[in-house]
PDB file of C-alpha atoms in Angstrom:
ATOM      1  CA  MET A 843       0.008  -0.004   0.003  1.00 61.00           C
ATOM      2  CA  PRO A 844       1.517   3.354  -0.993  1.00 69.00           C
ATOM      3  CA  LEU A 845       2.117   5.805   1.828  1.00 73.00           C
ATOM      4  CA  GLY A 846       0.612   9.230   1.413  1.00 79.00           C
ATOM      5  CA  LEU A 847      -0.540  12.159   3.467  1.00 81.00           C
ATOM      6  CA  ASP A 848      -4.061  10.770   3.792  1.00 77.00           C
ATOM      7  CA  THR A 849      -2.729   7.520   5.322  1.00 84.00           C
ATOM      8  CA  LEU A 850      -1.207   9.301   8.338  1.00 85.00           C
ATOM      9  CA  PRO A 851      -2.988   8.936  11.660  1.00 87.00           C
ATOM     10  CA  PRO A 852      -5.238  11.861  12.711  1.00 84.00           C
ATOM     11  CA  GLU A 853      -2.879  12.810  15.575  1.00 88.00           C
ATOM     12  CA  LEU A 854      -0.004  13.445  13.100  1.00 87.00           C
ATOM     13  CA  LEU A 855      -2.310  15.305  10.752  1.00 83.00           C
ATOM     14  CA  GLN A 856      -3.392  17.532  13.636  1.00 84.00           C
ATOM     15  CA  LEU A 857       0.262  18.401  14.330  1.00 87.00           C
ATOM     16  CA  ILE A 858       0.647  19.364  10.670  1.00 85.00           C
ATOM     17  CA  TRP A 859      -2.504  21.498  10.626  1.00 82.00           C
ATOM     18  CA  ASP A 860      -1.430  23.341  13.773  1.00 84.00           C
ATOM     19  CA  ARG A 861       1.615  24.593  11.868  1.00 88.00           C
ATOM     20  CA  LEU A 862      -0.269  25.736   8.803  1.00 83.00           C
ATOM     21  CA  GLY A 863      -1.993  29.020   8.062  1.00 79.00           C
ATOM     22  CA  ALA A 864      -5.564  29.410   6.805  1.00 77.00           C
ATOM     23  CA  ALA A 865      -4.604  29.367   3.111  1.00 84.00           C
ATOM     24  CA  ASP A 866      -2.436  26.254   3.444  1.00 86.00           C
ATOM     25  CA  THR A 867      -5.074  24.452   5.477  1.00 82.00           C
ATOM     26  CA  SER A 868      -7.636  25.261   2.753  1.00 83.00           C
ATOM     27  CA  SER A 869      -5.355  23.812   0.110  1.00 88.00           C
ATOM     28  CA  LEU A 870      -4.573  20.724   2.128  1.00 84.00           C
ATOM     29  CA  ARG A 871      -8.303  19.982   2.467  1.00 85.00           C
ATOM     30  CA  LEU A 872      -8.385  19.413  -1.295  1.00 89.00           C
ATOM     31  CA  VAL A 873      -6.088  16.400  -1.133  1.00 85.00           C
ATOM     32  CA  SER A 874      -8.788  13.848  -0.285  1.00 86.00           C
ATOM     33  CA  LYS A 875     -12.181  13.383   1.296  1.00 89.00           C
ATOM     34  CA  ARG A 876     -10.595  11.864   4.372  1.00 86.00           C
ATOM     35  CA  ILE A 877      -8.259  14.804   4.905  1.00 86.00           C
ATOM     36  CA  LYS A 878     -11.180  17.216   4.490  1.00 87.00           C
ATOM     37  CA  GLU A 879     -13.322  15.347   7.001  1.00 86.00           C
ATOM     38  CA  LEU A 880     -10.457  15.071   9.529  1.00 83.00           C
ATOM     39  CA  SER A 881      -9.564  18.737   9.169  1.00 84.00           C
ATOM     40  CA  ASP A 882     -13.078  20.172   9.572  1.00 85.00           C
ATOM     41  CA  ARG A 883     -12.705  21.044  13.240  1.00 82.00           C
ATOM     42  CA  HIS A 884      -9.298  22.674  12.786  1.00 82.00           C
ATOM     43  CA  PHE A 885     -10.388  24.463   9.594  1.00 85.00           C
ATOM     44  CA  SER A 886     -13.490  25.865  11.314  1.00 86.00           C
ATOM     45  CA  THR A 887     -11.535  27.002  14.342  1.00 84.00           C
ATOM     46  CA  VAL A 888      -8.992  28.836  12.247  1.00 81.00           C
ATOM     47  CA  ASN A 889     -11.317  30.342   9.591  1.00 85.00           C
ATOM     48  CA  PHE A 890     -14.591  30.987  11.400  1.00 91.00           C
ATOM     49  CA  LYS A 891     -13.615  32.163  14.872  1.00 92.00           C
ATOM     50  CA  THR A 892     -14.254  35.806  13.838  1.00 93.00           C
ATOM     51  CA  LEU A 893     -16.627  36.650  11.052  1.00 95.00           C
ATOM     52  CA  ARG A 894     -17.090  39.991   9.344  1.00 93.00           C
ATOM     53  CA  THR A 895     -20.330  41.272   7.859  1.00 94.00           C
ATOM     54  CA  ASN A 896     -21.456  44.509   6.260  1.00 93.00           C
ATOM     55  CA  LEU A 897     -25.048  43.402   6.697  1.00 94.00           C
ATOM     56  CA  GLY A 898     -25.621  43.483   2.946  1.00 92.00           C
ATOM     57  CA  GLN A 899     -27.626  40.764   1.234  1.00 93.00           C
ATOM     58  CA  ARG A 900     -24.625  38.683   0.145  1.00 93.00           C
ATOM     59  CA  SER A 901     -22.965  39.064   3.499  1.00 94.00           C
ATOM     60  CA  LEU A 902     -26.115  37.982   5.366  1.00 95.00           C
ATOM     61  CA  GLN A 903     -26.463  34.978   3.046  1.00 96.00           C
ATOM     62  CA  ARG A 904     -22.823  34.062   3.724  1.00 96.00           C
ATOM     63  CA  LEU A 905     -23.560  34.102   7.485  1.00 97.00           C
ATOM     64  CA  VAL A 906     -26.607  31.905   6.911  1.00 97.00           C
ATOM     65  CA  ASN A 907     -24.476  29.412   4.903  1.00 97.00           C
ATOM     66  CA  ILE A 908     -21.837  29.296   7.592  1.00 96.00           C
ATOM     67  CA  ALA A 909     -24.494  28.966  10.330  1.00 97.00           C
ATOM     68  CA  ASN A 910     -26.112  26.034   8.530  1.00 96.00           C
ATOM     69  CA  ASN A 911     -22.881  24.043   8.902  1.00 93.00           C
ATOM     70  CA  THR A 912     -22.916  22.983  12.555  1.00 90.00           C
ATOM     71  CA  CYS A 913     -19.177  22.462  12.742  1.00 88.00           C
ATOM     72  CA  HIS A 914     -18.478  25.967  11.415  1.00 92.00           C
ATOM     73  CA  ALA A 915     -21.301  27.607  13.366  1.00 95.00           C
ATOM     74  CA  ASN A 916     -20.094  26.264  16.714  1.00 94.00           C
ATOM     75  CA  ASN A 917     -16.639  27.850  16.183  1.00 94.00           C
ATOM     76  CA  VAL A 918     -17.920  31.367  15.543  1.00 95.00           C
ATOM     77  CA  LYS A 919     -17.038  33.441  18.638  1.00 94.00           C
ATOM     78  CA  CYS A 920     -16.987  37.065  17.426  1.00 93.00           C
ATOM     79  CA  LEU A 921     -18.957  38.994  14.819  1.00 94.00           C
ATOM     80  CA  HIS A 922     -17.609  42.255  13.348  1.00 93.00           C
ATOM     81  CA  PHE A 923     -20.109  44.612  11.759  1.00 92.00           C
ATOM     82  CA  GLU A 924     -18.069  46.743   9.435  1.00 88.00           C
ATOM     83  CA  ASP A 925     -18.264  48.375   6.054  1.00 80.00           C
ATOM     84  CA  TRP A 926     -15.864  47.334   3.341  1.00 71.00           C
ATOM     85  CA  ALA A 927     -14.166  49.826   1.011  1.00 65.00           C
ATOM     86  CA  ASN A 928     -16.142  52.653   2.626  1.00 62.00           C
ATOM     87  CA  ASP A 929     -19.433  51.087   1.599  1.00 67.00           C
ATOM     88  CA  VAL A 930     -22.589  51.632   3.671  1.00 77.00           C
ATOM     89  CA  LEU A 931     -23.609  48.962   6.180  1.00 88.00           C
ATOM     90  CA  GLY A 932     -26.704  47.081   5.083  1.00 90.00           C
ATOM     91  CA  ARG A 933     -27.011  49.031   1.822  1.00 84.00           C
ATOM     92  CA  ASP A 934     -28.942  46.519  -0.294  1.00 87.00           C
ATOM     93  CA  VAL A 935     -31.281  45.320   2.463  1.00 90.00           C
ATOM     94  CA  GLU A 936     -34.520  47.068   3.440  1.00 87.00           C
ATOM     95  CA  TRP A 937     -34.445  48.207   7.088  1.00 89.00           C
ATOM     96  CA  ASP A 938     -37.687  49.141   8.791  1.00 87.00           C
ATOM     97  CA  ARG A 939     -37.460  52.562  10.438  1.00 85.00           C
ATOM     98  CA  LEU A 940     -39.649  54.390  12.884  1.00 83.00           C
ATOM     99  CA  PRO A 941     -40.861  57.745  11.602  1.00 79.00           C
ATOM    100  CA  SER A 942     -38.409  59.424  13.970  1.00 77.00           C
ATOM    101  CA  GLY A 943     -35.485  57.649  12.277  1.00 77.00           C
ATOM    102  CA  PRO A 944     -34.276  54.687  14.382  1.00 81.00           C
ATOM    103  CA  VAL A 945     -34.124  51.240  12.793  1.00 85.00           C
ATOM    104  CA  THR A 946     -36.508  48.619  14.239  1.00 86.00           C
ATOM    105  CA  ASN A 947     -35.900  44.933  14.456  1.00 85.00           C
ATOM    106  CA  ARG A 948     -38.948  44.095  12.301  1.00 88.00           C
ATOM    107  CA  SER A 949     -37.252  43.975   8.904  1.00 90.00           C
ATOM    108  CA  ALA A 950     -36.199  40.789   7.146  1.00 91.00           C
ATOM    109  CA  GLY A 951     -32.462  41.601   7.634  1.00 92.00           C
ATOM    110  CA  ALA A 952     -32.978  42.173  11.355  1.00 94.00           C
ATOM    111  CA  GLU A 953     -34.992  38.977  11.736  1.00 94.00           C
ATOM    112  CA  THR A 954     -32.287  37.013   9.877  1.00 95.00           C
ATOM    113  CA  LEU A 955     -29.575  38.447  12.156  1.00 95.00           C
ATOM    114  CA  GLN A 956     -31.604  37.725  15.298  1.00 95.00           C
ATOM    115  CA  ASN A 957     -32.362  34.124  14.182  1.00 96.00           C
ATOM    116  CA  LEU A 958     -28.682  33.537  13.466  1.00 96.00           C
ATOM    117  CA  LEU A 959     -27.504  34.856  16.817  1.00 95.00           C
ATOM    118  CA  VAL A 960     -30.193  33.109  18.921  1.00 95.00           C
ATOM    119  CA  HIS A 961     -30.495  29.753  17.190  1.00 96.00           C
ATOM    120  CA  LYS A 962     -27.432  29.091  14.976  1.00 96.00           C
ATOM    121  CA  LEU A 963     -24.344  30.993  16.068  1.00 96.00           C
ATOM    122  CA  VAL A 964     -24.867  30.040  19.709  1.00 94.00           C
ATOM    123  CA  ASN A 965     -21.225  30.552  20.739  1.00 94.00           C
ATOM    124  CA  CYS A 966     -20.974  34.002  19.131  1.00 94.00           C
ATOM    125  CA  ARG A 967     -21.186  36.470  21.990  1.00 90.00           C
ATOM    126  CA  SER A 968     -18.584  39.088  21.126  1.00 91.00           C
ATOM    127  CA  PHE A 969     -19.518  41.964  18.810  1.00 90.00           C
ATOM    128  CA  VAL A 970     -17.641  44.871  17.258  1.00 89.00           C
ATOM    129  CA  VAL A 971     -19.403  47.612  15.336  1.00 88.00           C
ATOM    130  CA  ARG A 972     -17.125  49.632  13.098  1.00 81.00           C
ATOM    131  CA  HIS A 973     -17.755  52.052  10.290  1.00 67.00           C
ATOM    132  CA  ALA A 974     -15.120  53.813   8.260  1.00 63.00           C
ATOM    133  CA  ASP A 975     -17.228  56.961   8.069  1.00 55.00           C
ATOM    134  CA  ASP A 976     -18.166  57.167  11.768  1.00 49.00           C
ATOM    135  CA  HIS A 977     -18.999  60.872  11.584  1.00 43.00           C
ATOM    136  CA  THR A 978     -22.076  60.190   9.384  1.00 44.00           C
ATOM    137  CA  MET A 979     -25.039  60.770  11.653  1.00 41.00           C
ATOM    138  CA  ILE A 980     -28.588  59.820  10.856  1.00 42.00           C
ATOM    139  CA  ASP A 981     -29.708  63.460  11.311  1.00 41.00           C
ATOM    140  CA  GLU A 982     -27.784  64.378   8.178  1.00 44.00           C
ATOM    141  CA  VAL A 983     -30.120  62.291   6.025  1.00 45.00           C
ATOM    142  CA  ARG A 984     -33.489  63.654   7.199  1.00 46.00           C
ATOM    143  CA  ASP A 985     -35.677  64.666   4.245  1.00 48.00           C
ATOM    144  CA  PRO A 986     -37.120  68.033   5.313  1.00 46.00           C
ATOM    145  CA  VAL A 987     -39.900  67.933   2.695  1.00 50.00           C
ATOM    146  CA  GLU A 988     -41.185  64.467   3.615  1.00 53.00           C
ATOM    147  CA  ASP A 989     -40.226  64.989   7.310  1.00 50.00           C
ATOM    148  CA  LYS A 990     -38.801  61.450   7.458  1.00 49.00           C
ATOM    149  CA  TYR A 991     -35.389  59.818   7.336  1.00 51.00           C
ATOM    150  CA  ASP A 992     -34.149  58.666   3.945  1.00 52.00           C
ATOM    151  CA  TYR A 993     -31.008  56.672   4.421  1.00 60.00           C
ATOM    152  CA  ASP A 994     -29.985  53.748   2.207  1.00 68.00           C
ATOM    153  CA  GLY A 995     -28.267  51.600   4.790  1.00 82.00           C
ATOM    154  CA  LEU A 996     -27.283  51.600   8.453  1.00 87.00           C
ATOM    155  CA  SER A 997     -25.192  54.054  10.400  1.00 82.00           C
ATOM    156  CA  THR A 998     -22.942  52.900  13.196  1.00 83.00           C
ATOM    157  CA  GLY A 999     -25.607  53.951  15.695  1.00 83.00           C
ATOM    158  CA  ASP A1000     -28.298  52.046  13.739  1.00 87.00           C
ATOM    159  CA  THR A1001     -26.171  48.881  13.756  1.00 89.00           C
ATOM    160  CA  THR A1002     -25.381  49.213  17.477  1.00 88.00           C
ATOM    161  CA  ASN A1003     -29.008  49.943  18.309  1.00 88.00           C
ATOM    162  CA  LEU A1004     -30.165  46.914  16.319  1.00 91.00           C
ATOM    163  CA  LEU A1005     -27.620  44.636  17.969  1.00 91.00           C
ATOM    164  CA  LEU A1006     -28.400  45.918  21.476  1.00 89.00           C
ATOM    165  CA  THR A1007     -32.167  45.526  20.805  1.00 89.00           C
ATOM    166  CA  ILE A1008     -31.591  41.888  19.796  1.00 91.00           C
ATOM    167  CA  ILE A1009     -29.471  41.320  22.879  1.00 89.00           C
ATOM    168  CA  ALA A1010     -32.041  42.923  25.197  1.00 89.00           C
ATOM    169  CA  GLU A1011     -35.123  41.244  23.682  1.00 90.00           C
ATOM    170  CA  THR A1012     -33.637  37.765  23.493  1.00 91.00           C
ATOM    171  CA  GLY A1013     -31.536  37.769  26.642  1.00 88.00           C
ATOM    172  CA  LEU A1014     -28.286  37.061  24.788  1.00 85.00           C
ATOM    173  CA  LYS A1015     -25.182  37.340  26.904  1.00 80.00           C
ATOM    174  CA  SER A1016     -22.570  39.513  25.281  1.00 74.00           C
ATOM    175  CA  ARG A1017     -18.927  38.961  26.187  1.00 65.00           C
ATOM    176  CA  ARG A1018     -17.398  41.984  24.501  1.00 55.00           C
ATOM    177  CA  THR A1019     -18.519  45.120  22.713  1.00 53.00           C
ATOM    178  CA  ASN A1020     -16.568  48.079  21.467  1.00 54.00           C
ATOM    179  CA  LYS A1021     -16.449  51.346  23.459  1.00 53.00           C
ATOM    180  CA  TYR A1022     -19.255  53.005  21.460  1.00 52.00           C
ATOM    181  CA  SER A1023     -21.669  50.105  21.999  1.00 51.00           C
ATOM    182  CA  GLN A1024     -20.672  49.703  25.638  1.00 53.00           C
ATOM    183  CA  ALA A1025     -21.501  53.376  26.305  1.00 51.00           C
ATOM    184  CA  ILE A1026     -24.920  53.033  24.659  1.00 50.00           C
ATOM    185  CA  PHE A1027     -25.540  49.750  26.506  1.00 50.00           C
ATOM    186  CA  GLU A1028     -24.676  51.297  29.825  1.00 51.00           C
ATOM    187  CA  SER A1029     -26.929  54.316  29.201  1.00 48.00           C
ATOM    188  CA  LEU A1030     -29.773  52.019  28.101  1.00 47.00           C
ATOM    189  CA  SER A1031     -29.296  49.827  31.169  1.00 48.00           C
ATOM    190  CA  SER A1032     -29.539  52.798  33.553  1.00 48.00           C
ATOM    191  CA  ALA A1033     -32.538  54.349  31.793  1.00 46.00           C
ATOM    192  CA  THR A1034     -35.976  53.719  33.173  1.00 40.00           C
ATOM    193  CA  ILE A1035     -38.512  52.664  30.580  1.00 38.00           C
TER     194      ILE A1035
END
C-alpha cells in the first residue's frame, strides 16, 4: 500500500494543521475526502472564529451558509459589523425605520440576524461595530420635505442599536462590545422605561 498524506494517523495530521496558516489548510483539504473530514474542526476554528459582515444581502447569506454548517457555526465566537471599502452597512437590504428615524428589528435583515444569533451562532457572543465613516449621523439624512429619514443603509448607531435591541429582547449574553456600543448599552441599562 502506498504511503501518502491521507494515510497518516489523525494525531499526526493535527500536528501538521497546527503549523499551517488558513490558506495552506484550505489547500490541504483538497487532497482527499478523508483529509477534508479530519480537518473540519481545525479548519473551522482557524477560519470561522471571527466573522465580518457588512449586513448586505450577500454578506447575510454568507452568514446563513456558515451557520447552517454545525461544525463551522459552533466555532464562531465574534462578529464584526463593518463596512468594506467605505461602503454603507446594510445598503442593499430594506431596514424598517420608525418615523423618527431609528431602525427597528422588524425587517427581514434584522430577523435574519436575530435568528442567526439566537439559534445558529450560539457561541458568538462578542460583537464589534465599526464604520469607516463614523461621523455620518442619521440626522444628516433627514428629508425636510417628507419629514422622514431617507437613508440607504445603516449608520454605526443604527447597527449598534439593532444589535443591542436583539441582545435585550432575546436575553443574549454579550462577552465583548466596542467602546461605542458599551457606552450606549450602559446608558440604556440605567434608563428607566
